[in-house]
mmCIF file of C-alpha atoms and ligand atoms in Angstrom:
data_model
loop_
_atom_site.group_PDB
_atom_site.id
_atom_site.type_symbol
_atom_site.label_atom_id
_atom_site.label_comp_id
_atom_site.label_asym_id
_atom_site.label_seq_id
_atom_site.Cartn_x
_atom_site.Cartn_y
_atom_site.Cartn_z
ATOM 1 C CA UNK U 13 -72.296 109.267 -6.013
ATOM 2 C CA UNK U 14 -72.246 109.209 -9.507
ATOM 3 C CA UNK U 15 -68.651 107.844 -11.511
ATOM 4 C CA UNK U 16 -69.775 108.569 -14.632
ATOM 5 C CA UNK U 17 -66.792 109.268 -16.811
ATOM 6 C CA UNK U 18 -67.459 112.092 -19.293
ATOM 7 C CA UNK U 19 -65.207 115.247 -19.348
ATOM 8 C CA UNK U 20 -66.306 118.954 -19.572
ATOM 9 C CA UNK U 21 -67.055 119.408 -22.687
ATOM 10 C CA UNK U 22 -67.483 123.103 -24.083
ATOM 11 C CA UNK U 23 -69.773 122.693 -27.226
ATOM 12 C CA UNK U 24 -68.199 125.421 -29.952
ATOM 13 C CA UNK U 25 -68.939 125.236 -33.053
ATOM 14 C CA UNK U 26 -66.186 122.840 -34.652
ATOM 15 C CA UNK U 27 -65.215 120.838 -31.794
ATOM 16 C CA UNK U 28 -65.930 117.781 -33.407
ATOM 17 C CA UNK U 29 -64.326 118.670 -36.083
ATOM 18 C CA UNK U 30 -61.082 119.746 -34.522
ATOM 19 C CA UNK U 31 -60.801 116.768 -32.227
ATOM 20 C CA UNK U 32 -61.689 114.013 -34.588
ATOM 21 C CA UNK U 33 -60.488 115.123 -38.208
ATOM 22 C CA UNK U 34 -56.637 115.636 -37.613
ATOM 23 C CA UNK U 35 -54.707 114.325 -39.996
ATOM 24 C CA UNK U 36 -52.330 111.497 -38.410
ATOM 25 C CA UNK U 37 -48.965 112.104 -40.398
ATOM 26 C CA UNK U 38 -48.205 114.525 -37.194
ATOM 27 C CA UNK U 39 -45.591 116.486 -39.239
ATOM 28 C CA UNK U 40 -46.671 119.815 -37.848
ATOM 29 C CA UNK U 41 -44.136 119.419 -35.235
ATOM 30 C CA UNK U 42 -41.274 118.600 -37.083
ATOM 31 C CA UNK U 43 -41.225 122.225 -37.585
ATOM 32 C CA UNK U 44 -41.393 122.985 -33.637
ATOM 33 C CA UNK U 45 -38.453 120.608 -33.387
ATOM 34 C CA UNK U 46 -36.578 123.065 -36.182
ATOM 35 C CA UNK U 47 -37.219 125.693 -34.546
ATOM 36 C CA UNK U 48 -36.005 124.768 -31.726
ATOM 37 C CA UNK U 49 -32.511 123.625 -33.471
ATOM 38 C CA UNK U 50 -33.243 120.179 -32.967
ATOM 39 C CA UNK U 51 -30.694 118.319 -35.407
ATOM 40 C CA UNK U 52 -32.895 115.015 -36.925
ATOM 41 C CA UNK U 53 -31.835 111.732 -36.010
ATOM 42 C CA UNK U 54 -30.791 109.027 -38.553
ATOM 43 C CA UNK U 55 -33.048 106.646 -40.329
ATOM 44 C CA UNK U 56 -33.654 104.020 -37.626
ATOM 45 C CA UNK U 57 -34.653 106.561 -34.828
ATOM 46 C CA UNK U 58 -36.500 110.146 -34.778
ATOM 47 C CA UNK U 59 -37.937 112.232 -32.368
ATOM 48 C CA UNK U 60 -41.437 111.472 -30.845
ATOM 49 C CA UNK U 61 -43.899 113.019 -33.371
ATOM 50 C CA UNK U 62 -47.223 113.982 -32.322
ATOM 51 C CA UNK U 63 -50.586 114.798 -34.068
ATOM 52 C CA UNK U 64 -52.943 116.846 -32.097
ATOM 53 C CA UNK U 65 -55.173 113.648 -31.584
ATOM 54 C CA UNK U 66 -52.287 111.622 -30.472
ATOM 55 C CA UNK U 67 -51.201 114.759 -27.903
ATOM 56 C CA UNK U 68 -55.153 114.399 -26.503
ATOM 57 C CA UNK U 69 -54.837 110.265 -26.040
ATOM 58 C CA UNK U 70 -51.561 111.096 -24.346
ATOM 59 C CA UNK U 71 -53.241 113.517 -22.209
ATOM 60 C CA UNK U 72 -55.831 111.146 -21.272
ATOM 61 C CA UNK U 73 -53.863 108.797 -20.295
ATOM 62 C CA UNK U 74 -51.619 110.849 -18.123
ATOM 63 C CA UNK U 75 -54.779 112.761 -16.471
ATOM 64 C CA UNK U 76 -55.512 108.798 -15.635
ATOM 65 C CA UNK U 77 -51.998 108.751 -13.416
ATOM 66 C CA UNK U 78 -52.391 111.653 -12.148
ATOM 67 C CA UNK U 79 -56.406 110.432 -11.161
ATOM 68 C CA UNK U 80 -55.280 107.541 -9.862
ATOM 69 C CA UNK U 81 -52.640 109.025 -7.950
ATOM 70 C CA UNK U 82 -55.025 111.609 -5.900
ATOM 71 C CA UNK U 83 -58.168 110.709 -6.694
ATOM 72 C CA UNK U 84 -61.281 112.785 -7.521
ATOM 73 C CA UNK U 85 -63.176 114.957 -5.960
ATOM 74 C CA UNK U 86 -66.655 113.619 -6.134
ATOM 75 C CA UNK U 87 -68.513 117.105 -6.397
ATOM 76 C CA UNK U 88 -70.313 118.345 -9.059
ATOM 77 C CA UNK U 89 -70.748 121.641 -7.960
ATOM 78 C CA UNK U 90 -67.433 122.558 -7.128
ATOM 79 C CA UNK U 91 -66.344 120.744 -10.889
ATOM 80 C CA UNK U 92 -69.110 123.110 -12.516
ATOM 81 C CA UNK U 93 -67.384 125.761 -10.900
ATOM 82 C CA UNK U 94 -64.152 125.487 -11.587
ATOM 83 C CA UNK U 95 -65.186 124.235 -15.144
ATOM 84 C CA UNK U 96 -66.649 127.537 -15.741
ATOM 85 C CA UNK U 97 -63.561 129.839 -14.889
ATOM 86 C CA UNK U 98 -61.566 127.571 -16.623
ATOM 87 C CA UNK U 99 -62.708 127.025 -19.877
ATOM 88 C CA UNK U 100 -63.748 131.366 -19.433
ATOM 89 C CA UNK U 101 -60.176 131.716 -19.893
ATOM 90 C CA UNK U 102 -59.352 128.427 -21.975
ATOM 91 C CA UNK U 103 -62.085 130.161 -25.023
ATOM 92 C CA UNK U 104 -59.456 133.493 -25.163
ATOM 93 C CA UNK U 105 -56.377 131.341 -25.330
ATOM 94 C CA UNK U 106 -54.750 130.495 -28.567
ATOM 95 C CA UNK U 107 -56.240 126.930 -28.522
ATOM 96 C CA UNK U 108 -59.977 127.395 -27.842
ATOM 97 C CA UNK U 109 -61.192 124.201 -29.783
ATOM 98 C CA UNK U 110 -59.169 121.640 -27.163
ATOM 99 C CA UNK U 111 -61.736 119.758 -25.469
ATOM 100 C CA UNK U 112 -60.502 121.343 -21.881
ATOM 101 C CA UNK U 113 -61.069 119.376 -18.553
ATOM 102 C CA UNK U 114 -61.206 120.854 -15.417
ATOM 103 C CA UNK U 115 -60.571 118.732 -12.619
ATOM 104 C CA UNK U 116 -60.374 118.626 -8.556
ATOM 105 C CA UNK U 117 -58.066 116.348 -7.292
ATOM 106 C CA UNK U 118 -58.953 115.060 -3.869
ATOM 107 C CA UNK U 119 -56.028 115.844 -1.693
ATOM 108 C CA UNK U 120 -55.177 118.323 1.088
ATOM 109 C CA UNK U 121 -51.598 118.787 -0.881
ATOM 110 C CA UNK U 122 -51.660 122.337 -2.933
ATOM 111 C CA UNK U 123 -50.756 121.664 -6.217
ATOM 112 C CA UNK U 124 -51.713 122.030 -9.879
ATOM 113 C CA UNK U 125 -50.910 119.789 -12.791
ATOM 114 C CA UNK U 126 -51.458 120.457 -16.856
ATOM 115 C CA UNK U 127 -51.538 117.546 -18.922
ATOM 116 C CA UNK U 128 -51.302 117.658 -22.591
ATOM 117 C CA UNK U 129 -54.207 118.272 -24.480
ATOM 118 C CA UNK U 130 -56.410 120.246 -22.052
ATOM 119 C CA UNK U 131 -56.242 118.308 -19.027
ATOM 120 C CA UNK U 132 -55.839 120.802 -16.107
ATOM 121 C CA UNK U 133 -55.973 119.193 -12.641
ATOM 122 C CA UNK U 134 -55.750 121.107 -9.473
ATOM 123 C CA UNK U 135 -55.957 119.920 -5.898
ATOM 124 C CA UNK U 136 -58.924 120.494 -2.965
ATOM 125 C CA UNK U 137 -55.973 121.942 -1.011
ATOM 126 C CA UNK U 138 -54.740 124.222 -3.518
ATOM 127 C CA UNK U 139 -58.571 125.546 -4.131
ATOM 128 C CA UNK U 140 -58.543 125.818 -0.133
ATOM 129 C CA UNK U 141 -55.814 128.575 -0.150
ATOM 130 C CA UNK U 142 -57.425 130.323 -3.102
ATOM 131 C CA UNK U 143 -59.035 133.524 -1.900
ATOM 132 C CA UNK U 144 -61.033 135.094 -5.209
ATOM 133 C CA UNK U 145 -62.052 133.480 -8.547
ATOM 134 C CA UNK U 146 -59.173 136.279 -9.916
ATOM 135 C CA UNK U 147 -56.934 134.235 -8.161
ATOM 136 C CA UNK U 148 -58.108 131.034 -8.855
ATOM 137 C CA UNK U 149 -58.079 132.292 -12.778
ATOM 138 C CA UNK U 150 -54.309 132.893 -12.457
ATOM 139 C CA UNK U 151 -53.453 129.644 -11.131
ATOM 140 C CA UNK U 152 -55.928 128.089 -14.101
ATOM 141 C CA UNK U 153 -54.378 130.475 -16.703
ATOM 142 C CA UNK U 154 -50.890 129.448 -15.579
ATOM 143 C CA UNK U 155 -51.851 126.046 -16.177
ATOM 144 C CA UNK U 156 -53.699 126.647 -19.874
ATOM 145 C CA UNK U 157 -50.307 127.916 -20.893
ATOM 146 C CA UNK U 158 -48.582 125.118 -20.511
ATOM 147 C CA UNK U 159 -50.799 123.117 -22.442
ATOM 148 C CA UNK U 160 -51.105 125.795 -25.087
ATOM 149 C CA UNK U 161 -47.407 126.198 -25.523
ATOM 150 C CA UNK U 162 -46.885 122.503 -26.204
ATOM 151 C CA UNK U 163 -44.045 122.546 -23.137
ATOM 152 C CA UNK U 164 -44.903 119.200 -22.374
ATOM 153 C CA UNK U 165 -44.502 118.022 -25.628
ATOM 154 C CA UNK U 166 -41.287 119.844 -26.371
ATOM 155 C CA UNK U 167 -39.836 118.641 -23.765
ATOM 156 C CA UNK U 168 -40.791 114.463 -24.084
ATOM 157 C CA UNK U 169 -39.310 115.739 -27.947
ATOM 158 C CA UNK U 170 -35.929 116.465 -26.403
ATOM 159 C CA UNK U 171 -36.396 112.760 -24.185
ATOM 160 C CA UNK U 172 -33.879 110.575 -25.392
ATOM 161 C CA UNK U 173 -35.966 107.697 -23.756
ATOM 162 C CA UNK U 174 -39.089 108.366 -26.233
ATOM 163 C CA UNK U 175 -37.795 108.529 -29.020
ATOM 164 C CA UNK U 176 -39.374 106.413 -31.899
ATOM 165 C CA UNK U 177 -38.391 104.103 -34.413
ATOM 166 C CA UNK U 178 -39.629 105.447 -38.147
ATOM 167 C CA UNK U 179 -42.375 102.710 -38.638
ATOM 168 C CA UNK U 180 -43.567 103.673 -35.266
ATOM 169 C CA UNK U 181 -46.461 105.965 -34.263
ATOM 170 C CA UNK U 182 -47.594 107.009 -30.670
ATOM 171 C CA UNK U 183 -51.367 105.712 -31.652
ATOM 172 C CA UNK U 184 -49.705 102.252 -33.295
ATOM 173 C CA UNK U 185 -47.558 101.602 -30.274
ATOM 174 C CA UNK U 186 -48.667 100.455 -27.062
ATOM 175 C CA UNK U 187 -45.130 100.103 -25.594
ATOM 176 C CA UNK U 188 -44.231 103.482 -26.835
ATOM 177 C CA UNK U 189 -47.350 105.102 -25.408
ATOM 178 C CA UNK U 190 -46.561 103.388 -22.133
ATOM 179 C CA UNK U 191 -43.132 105.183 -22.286
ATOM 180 C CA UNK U 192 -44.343 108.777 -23.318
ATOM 181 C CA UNK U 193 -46.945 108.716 -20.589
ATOM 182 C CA UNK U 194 -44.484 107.464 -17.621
ATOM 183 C CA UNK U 195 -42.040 110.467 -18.906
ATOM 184 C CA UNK U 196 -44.519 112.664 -18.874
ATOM 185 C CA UNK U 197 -46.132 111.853 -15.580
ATOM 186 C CA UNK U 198 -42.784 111.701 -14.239
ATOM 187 C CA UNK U 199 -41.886 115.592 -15.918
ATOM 188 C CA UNK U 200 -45.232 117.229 -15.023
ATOM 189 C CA UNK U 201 -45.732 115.788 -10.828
ATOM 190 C CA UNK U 202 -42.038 115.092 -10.328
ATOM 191 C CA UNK U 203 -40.159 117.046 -11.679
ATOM 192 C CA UNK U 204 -42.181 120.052 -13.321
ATOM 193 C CA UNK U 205 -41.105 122.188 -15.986
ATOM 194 C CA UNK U 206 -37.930 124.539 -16.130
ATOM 195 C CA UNK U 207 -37.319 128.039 -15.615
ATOM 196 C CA UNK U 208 -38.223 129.438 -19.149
ATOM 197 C CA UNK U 209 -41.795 127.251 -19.162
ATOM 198 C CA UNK U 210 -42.387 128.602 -15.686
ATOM 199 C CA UNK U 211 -42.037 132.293 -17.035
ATOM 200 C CA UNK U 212 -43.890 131.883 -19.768
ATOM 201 C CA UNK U 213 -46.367 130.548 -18.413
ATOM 202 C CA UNK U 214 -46.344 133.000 -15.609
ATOM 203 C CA UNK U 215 -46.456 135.984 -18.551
ATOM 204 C CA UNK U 216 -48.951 134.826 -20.598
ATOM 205 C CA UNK U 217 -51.443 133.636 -17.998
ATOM 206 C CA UNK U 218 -51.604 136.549 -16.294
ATOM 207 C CA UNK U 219 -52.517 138.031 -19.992
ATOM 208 C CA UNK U 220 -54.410 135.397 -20.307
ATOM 209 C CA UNK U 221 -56.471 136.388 -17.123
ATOM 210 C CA UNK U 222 -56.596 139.789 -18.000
ATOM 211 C CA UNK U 223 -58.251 139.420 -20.693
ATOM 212 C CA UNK U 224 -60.515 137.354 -19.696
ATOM 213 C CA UNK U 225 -61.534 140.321 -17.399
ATOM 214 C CA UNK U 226 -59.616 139.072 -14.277
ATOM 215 C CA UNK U 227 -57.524 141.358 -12.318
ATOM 216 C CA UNK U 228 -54.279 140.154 -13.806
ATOM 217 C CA UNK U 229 -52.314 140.554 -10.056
ATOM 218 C CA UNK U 230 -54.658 136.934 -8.484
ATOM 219 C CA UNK U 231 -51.233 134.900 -9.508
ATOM 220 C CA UNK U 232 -49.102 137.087 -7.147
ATOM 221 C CA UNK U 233 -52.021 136.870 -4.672
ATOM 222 C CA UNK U 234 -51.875 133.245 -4.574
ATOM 223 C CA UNK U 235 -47.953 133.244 -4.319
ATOM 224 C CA UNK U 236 -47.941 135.182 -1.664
ATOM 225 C CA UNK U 237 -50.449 132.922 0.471
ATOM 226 C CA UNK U 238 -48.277 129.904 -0.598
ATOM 227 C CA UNK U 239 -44.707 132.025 0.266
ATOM 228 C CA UNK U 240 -46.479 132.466 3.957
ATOM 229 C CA UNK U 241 -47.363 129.209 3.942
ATOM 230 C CA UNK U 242 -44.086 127.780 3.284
ATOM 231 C CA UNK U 243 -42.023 130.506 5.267
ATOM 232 C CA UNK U 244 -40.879 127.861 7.191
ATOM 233 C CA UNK U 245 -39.305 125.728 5.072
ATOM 234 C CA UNK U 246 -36.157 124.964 4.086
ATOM 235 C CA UNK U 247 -36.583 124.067 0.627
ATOM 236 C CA UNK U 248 -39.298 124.889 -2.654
ATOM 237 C CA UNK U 249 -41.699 122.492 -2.427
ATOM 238 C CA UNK U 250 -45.138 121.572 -3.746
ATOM 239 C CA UNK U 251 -46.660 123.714 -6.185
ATOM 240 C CA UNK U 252 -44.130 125.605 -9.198
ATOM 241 C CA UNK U 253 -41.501 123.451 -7.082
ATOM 242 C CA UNK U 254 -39.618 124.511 -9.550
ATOM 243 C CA UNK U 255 -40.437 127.512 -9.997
ATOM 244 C CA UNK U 256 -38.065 131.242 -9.905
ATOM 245 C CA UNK U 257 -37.339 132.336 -6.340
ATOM 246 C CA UNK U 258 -40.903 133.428 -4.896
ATOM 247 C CA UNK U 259 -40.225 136.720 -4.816
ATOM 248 C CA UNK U 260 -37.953 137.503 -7.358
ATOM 249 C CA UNK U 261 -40.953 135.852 -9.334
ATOM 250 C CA UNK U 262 -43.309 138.032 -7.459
ATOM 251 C CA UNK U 263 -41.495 141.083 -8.856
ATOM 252 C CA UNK U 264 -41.338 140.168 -12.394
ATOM 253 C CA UNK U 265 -44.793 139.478 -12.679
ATOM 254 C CA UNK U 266 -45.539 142.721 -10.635
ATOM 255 C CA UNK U 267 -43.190 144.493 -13.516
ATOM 256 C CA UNK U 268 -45.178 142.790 -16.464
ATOM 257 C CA UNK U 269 -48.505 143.956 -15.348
ATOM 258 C CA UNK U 270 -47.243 147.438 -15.347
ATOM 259 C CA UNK U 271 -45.445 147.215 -18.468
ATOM 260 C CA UNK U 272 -48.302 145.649 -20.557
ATOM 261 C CA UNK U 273 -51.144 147.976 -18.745
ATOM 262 C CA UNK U 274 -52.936 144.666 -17.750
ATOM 263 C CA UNK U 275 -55.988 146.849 -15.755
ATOM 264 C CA UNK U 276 -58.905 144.306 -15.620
ATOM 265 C CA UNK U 277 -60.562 144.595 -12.322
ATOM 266 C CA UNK U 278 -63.335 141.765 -11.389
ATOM 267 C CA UNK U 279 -61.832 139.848 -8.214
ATOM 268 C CA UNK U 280 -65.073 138.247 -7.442
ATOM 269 C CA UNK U 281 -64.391 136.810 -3.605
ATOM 270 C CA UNK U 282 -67.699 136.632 -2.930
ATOM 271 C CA UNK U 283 -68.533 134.379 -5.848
ATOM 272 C CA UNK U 284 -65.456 132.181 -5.096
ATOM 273 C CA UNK U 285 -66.244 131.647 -1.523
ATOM 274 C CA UNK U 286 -69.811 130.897 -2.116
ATOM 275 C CA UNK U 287 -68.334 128.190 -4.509
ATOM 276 C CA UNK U 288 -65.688 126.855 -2.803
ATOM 277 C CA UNK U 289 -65.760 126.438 0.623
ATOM 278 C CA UNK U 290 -62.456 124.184 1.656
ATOM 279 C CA UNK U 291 -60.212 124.783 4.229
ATOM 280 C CA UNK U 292 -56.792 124.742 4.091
ATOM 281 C CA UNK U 293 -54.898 121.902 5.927
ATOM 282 C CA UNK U 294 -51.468 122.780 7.017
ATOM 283 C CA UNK U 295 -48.574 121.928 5.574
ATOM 284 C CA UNK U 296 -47.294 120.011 8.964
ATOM 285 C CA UNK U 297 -50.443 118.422 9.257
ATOM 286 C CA UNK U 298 -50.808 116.783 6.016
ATOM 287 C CA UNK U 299 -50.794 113.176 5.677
ATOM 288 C CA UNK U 300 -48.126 111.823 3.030
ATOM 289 C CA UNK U 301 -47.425 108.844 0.941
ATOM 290 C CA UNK U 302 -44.047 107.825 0.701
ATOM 291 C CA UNK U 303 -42.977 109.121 -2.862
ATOM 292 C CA UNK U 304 -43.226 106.671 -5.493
ATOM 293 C CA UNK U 305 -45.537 104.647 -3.108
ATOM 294 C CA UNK U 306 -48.392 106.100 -3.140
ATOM 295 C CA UNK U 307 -51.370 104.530 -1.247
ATOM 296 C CA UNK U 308 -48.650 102.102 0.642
ATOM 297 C CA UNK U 309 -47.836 102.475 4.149
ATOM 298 C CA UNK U 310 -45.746 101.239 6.674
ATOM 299 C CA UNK U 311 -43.153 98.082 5.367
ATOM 300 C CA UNK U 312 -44.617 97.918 2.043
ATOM 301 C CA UNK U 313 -44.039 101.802 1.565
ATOM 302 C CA UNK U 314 -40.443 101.107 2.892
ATOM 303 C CA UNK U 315 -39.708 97.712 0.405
ATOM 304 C CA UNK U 316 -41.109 100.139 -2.427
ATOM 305 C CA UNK U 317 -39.445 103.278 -1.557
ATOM 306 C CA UNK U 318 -36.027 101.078 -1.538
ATOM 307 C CA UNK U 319 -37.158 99.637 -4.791
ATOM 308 C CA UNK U 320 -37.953 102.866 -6.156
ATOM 309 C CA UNK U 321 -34.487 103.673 -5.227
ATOM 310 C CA UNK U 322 -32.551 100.798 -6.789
ATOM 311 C CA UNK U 323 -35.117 101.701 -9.774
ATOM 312 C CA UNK U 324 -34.011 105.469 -10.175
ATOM 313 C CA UNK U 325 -29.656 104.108 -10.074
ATOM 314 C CA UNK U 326 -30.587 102.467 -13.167
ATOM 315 C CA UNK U 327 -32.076 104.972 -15.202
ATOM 316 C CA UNK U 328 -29.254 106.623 -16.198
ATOM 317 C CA UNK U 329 -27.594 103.561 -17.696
ATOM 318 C CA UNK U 330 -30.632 102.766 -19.414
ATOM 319 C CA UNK U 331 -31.706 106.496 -20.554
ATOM 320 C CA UNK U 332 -35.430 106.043 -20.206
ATOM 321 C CA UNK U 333 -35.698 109.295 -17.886
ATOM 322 C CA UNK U 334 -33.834 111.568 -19.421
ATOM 323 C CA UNK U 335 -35.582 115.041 -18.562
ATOM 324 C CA UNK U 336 -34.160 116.786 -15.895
ATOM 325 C CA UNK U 337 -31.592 116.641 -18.234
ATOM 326 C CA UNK U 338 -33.081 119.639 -19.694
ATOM 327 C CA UNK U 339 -34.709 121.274 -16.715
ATOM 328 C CA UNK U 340 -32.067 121.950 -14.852
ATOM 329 C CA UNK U 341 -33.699 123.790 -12.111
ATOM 330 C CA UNK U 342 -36.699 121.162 -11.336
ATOM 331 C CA UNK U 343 -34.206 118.579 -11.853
ATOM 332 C CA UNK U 344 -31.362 120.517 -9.213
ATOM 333 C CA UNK U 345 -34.279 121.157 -6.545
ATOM 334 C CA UNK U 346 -35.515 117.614 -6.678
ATOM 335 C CA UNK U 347 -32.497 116.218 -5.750
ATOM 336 C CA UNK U 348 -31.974 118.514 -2.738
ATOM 337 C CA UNK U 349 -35.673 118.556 -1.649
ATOM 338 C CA UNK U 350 -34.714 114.412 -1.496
ATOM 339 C CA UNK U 351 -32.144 115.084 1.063
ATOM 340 C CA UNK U 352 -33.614 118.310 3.256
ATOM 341 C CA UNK U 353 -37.052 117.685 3.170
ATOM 342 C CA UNK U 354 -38.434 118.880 6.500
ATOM 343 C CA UNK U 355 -42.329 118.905 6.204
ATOM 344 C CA UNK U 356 -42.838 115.651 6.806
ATOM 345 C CA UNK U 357 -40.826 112.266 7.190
ATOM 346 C CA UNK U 358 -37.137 112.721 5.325
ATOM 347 C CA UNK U 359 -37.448 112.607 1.810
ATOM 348 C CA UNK U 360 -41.183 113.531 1.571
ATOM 349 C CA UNK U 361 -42.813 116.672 0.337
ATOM 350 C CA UNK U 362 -46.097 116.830 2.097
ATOM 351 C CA UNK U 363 -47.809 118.812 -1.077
ATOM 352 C CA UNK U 364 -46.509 116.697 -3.835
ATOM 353 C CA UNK U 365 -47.027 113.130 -1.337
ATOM 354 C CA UNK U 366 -49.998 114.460 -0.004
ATOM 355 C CA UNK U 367 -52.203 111.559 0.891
ATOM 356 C CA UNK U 368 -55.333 111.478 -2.130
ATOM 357 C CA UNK U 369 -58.314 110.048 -2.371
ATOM 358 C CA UNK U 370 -59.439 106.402 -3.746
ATOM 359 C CA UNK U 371 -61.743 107.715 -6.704
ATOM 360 C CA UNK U 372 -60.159 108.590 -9.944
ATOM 361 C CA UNK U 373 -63.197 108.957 -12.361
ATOM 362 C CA UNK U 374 -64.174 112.020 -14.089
ATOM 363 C CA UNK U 375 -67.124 114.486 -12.606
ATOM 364 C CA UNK U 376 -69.032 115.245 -16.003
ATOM 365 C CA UNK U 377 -70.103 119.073 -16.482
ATOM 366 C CA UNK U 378 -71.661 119.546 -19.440
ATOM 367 C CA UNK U 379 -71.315 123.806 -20.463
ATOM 368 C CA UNK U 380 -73.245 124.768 -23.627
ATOM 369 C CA UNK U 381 -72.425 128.714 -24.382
ATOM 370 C CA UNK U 382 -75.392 130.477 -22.977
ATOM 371 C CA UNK U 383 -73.852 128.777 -19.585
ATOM 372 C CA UNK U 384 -70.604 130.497 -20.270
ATOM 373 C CA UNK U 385 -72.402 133.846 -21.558
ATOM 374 C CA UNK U 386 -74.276 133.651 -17.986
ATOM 375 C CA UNK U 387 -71.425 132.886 -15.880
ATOM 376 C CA UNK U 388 -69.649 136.038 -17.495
ATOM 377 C CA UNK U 389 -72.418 138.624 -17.047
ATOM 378 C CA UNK U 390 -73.211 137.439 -13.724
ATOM 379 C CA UNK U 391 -69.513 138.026 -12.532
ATOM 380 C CA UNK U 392 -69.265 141.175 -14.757
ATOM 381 C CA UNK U 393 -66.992 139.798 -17.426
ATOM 382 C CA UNK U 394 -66.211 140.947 -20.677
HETATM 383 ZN ZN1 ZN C 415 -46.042 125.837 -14.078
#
């Protein structure tokens, strides 16, 4: 096995460039923060400020968590794979020039996780319930939009906890970084994103898709696998958590495709299966972590759990976690999915505790454009 750690890197012209010659002053989002009728804070304190190469060290450091948390899956083939849909899409999406990573987490929980910057993880299990490579680009477009939106960002922005003081930079400030990534690891696996982020990233991935020459409806085909497999339950768990009511999300994606004439066509099961060849583990059968304890069993999962616990009564007092604050709906669910969890033991969610795997480092895949060009005409995309 080979733990090399280098990231997919698509080679366009001005990638170097992009990633490496940002300016640092990172006042482009003061005008996000506007715009979004965010009043400024006084003197001693502002909101977090990001430049685009401060957003990709943050990413990095969260895809780390998340790495560590689940592990990698130490495949090369199945990374090339997915590393080809993925950055098929990422090229047609408003932020081409990102240095995207596409990455398998090695767990039997279905889930998918965007990380600032271009970091899209999604899980072995998740890949296992995936039926066509249209599918699989929905879920993956889904994901792109939340990095190309910024809704990570935005919402760390609104984070009473990260806010900075006005010598301070994310780059200058190991403490600071620290905090940012913690939030944000705690937003994007605990908690997810709220209602509007789930939308949009529901509407513009499936454009996303389309035009990418997908069959635009592979999001609803996915849902519809994970509303079967989750029939049973008696709360949202796992994967878009916090997402809409299934099928009130169902419809209004159904609605958009007919409303924007999204017709692409290329499903492409055959290539996907030939690709990816996991089965899916059932939700009942999956083996958990106690949450917040992951990789502990037994007593020391218990003392940490209980820690965790005492930890989390705190918080509020001290207003480092401050985001379910604004996401409402992650935020309401979490709190009821810790009381009527039924998958597994009380309190666990088997997809989002899902035992993962001890590996965290990167699978390279290197993808030059004639790759890309290849991959496209073989599958019959534009
Ligand atoms: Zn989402």
């Amino acid at each position: 096995m080979k733990h090399s750690v280098v990231v997919v890197a698509f080679l366009l012209s001005g990638f170097i460039e992009a990633r490496f010659s940002v300016p640092v002053g990172a006042e482009q989002l003061g005008g996000i923060s506007k715009g979004l009728g965010i009043a400024k804070k006084a003197n001693d304190v502002r909101e977090l400020r990001m430049s685009d190469a401060e957003e990709q060290q943050l990413g990095a450091n969260v895809s780390e968590r998340i790495r560590t948390r689940y592990g990698v899956v130490q495949d090369a083939n199945v990374h090339r794979y997915v590393a080809l849909v993925g950055t098929a899409l990422a090229t047609n999406s408003t932020r081409p020039t990102l240095p995207w990573t596409f990455i398998v987490l090695d767990t039997d929980g279905v889930n998918a996780f965007a990380a600032p910057g271009g970091y899209v993880h999604i899980t072995r299990g998740a890949l296992a319930l995936i039926k066509s490579e249209a599918e699989l680009a929905g879920v993956l477009g889904h994901e792109i939009i939340h990095v190309t939106e910024k809704h990570t960002v935005r919402a760390i922005q609104k984070n009473q906890a990260v806010q900075m003081g006005a010598a301070e930079t994310l780059s200058g400030s190991a403490a600071l970084m620290d905090r940012v990534v913690t939030a944000v690891y705690d937003n994007i696996v605990e908690r997810g994103f709220g209602r509007a982020e789930e939308n949009e990233s529901d509407e513009l991935g499936i454009t996303l898709a389309n035009k990418t020459g997908y069959a635009p409806n592979g999001l609803n085909g996915f849902l519809v696998t994970l509303k079967e497999r989750n029939k049973d339950a008696t709360e949202k768990r796992g994967l878009f958590a916090s997402h809409p009511e299934m099928q009130e999300r169902l419809d209004r994606i159904t609605k958009l495709i007919a409303s924007k004439k999204l017709a692409a066509t290329a499903t492409l099961e055959a290539r996907y299966t030939r690709n990816v060849t996991y089965k899916p583990v059932p939700v009942t059968a999956i083996a958990t972590v106690e949450a917040g304890a992951a990789g502990l069993t037994g007593a020391d999962a218990k003392a940490e759990e209980k820690k965790a616990e005492e930890k989390k009564a705190e918080e509020p007092k001290k207003g480092r976690f401050g985001l379910s604050k604004m996401l409402p709906t992650g935020g309401g669910e979490k709190k009821q999915a810790q009381v009527t969890a039924s998958g597994g033991a009380r309190g666990v969610d088997p997809e989002k505790d899902s035992k993962g795997g001890s590996n965290p480092k990167v699978v390279p895949v290197k993808l030059v454009a004639a790759d890309l060009t290849a991959f496209k005409k073989e599958g019959g995309l534009p």
